Coordinates of C-alpha atoms in Angstrom, one line a residue:
M1 CA 107.8 96.0 104.1
Y2 CA 106.2 93.8 100.8
P3 CA 106.7 90.4 103.1
W4 CA 104.2 93.3 106.3
I5 CA 102.0 94.0 103.7
W6 CA 101.4 89.9 102.8
R7 CA 101.4 89.0 106.3
H8 CA 98.4 91.5 106.9
L9 CA 95.9 90.6 103.8
P10 CA 93.6 88.5 104.9
G11 CA 92.6 84.9 102.6
G12 CA 94.6 82.5 100.7
A13 CA 98.1 83.3 98.5
G14 CA 95.5 83.6 94.9
L15 CA 93.5 86.0 97.0
K16 CA 96.2 88.5 98.9
A17 CA 97.8 87.7 95.2
V18 CA 94.4 90.3 94.5
Q19 CA 94.3 92.1 96.8
A20 CA 98.2 93.5 96.1
L21 CA 97.2 94.1 92.5
V22 CA 94.7 96.0 93.5
L23 CA 96.8 98.1 96.0
V24 CA 99.0 99.1 93.4
L25 CA 97.3 99.7 90.6
A26 CA 95.7 102.1 92.7
V27 CA 98.8 103.6 94.8
C28 CA 99.7 103.8 90.4
A29 CA 96.0 105.6 89.7
L30 CA 96.8 107.7 93.5
L31 CA 100.1 109.3 92.3
L32 CA 99.3 109.4 88.4
F33 CA 96.0 111.5 88.5
V34 CA 96.5 113.4 92.6
V35 CA 100.2 113.5 93.5
F36 CA 102.5 113.7 90.2
P37 CA 99.8 116.9 88.6
W38 CA 99.9 119.1 92.3
V39 CA 104.1 118.9 91.5
E40 CA 104.1 119.0 87.5
P41 CA 104.1 122.9 88.0
R42 CA 106.8 122.6 91.0
L43 CA 109.4 121.0 88.6
P44 CA 111.9 123.6 86.9
F45 CA 111.7 122.5 83.9
N46 CA 110.0 124.8 81.2
D47 CA 112.7 127.0 83.6
V48 CA 114.9 127.4 80.2
T49 CA 118.0 129.0 80.8
V50 CA 119.3 128.9 77.5
G51 CA 118.1 131.6 74.3
S52 CA 118.8 132.4 71.2

């Protein structure tokens, strides 16, 4: 998959490296600000089964 992305980015190696870095940062931002906050309330981490 990564070679496919690399082949389809325009420009030389330096420009492709910058574009790949921007893509990685965009995916990380999407995960941190959209996906993880949406998933967090649906996870069972707050369902404690050990009582006092």
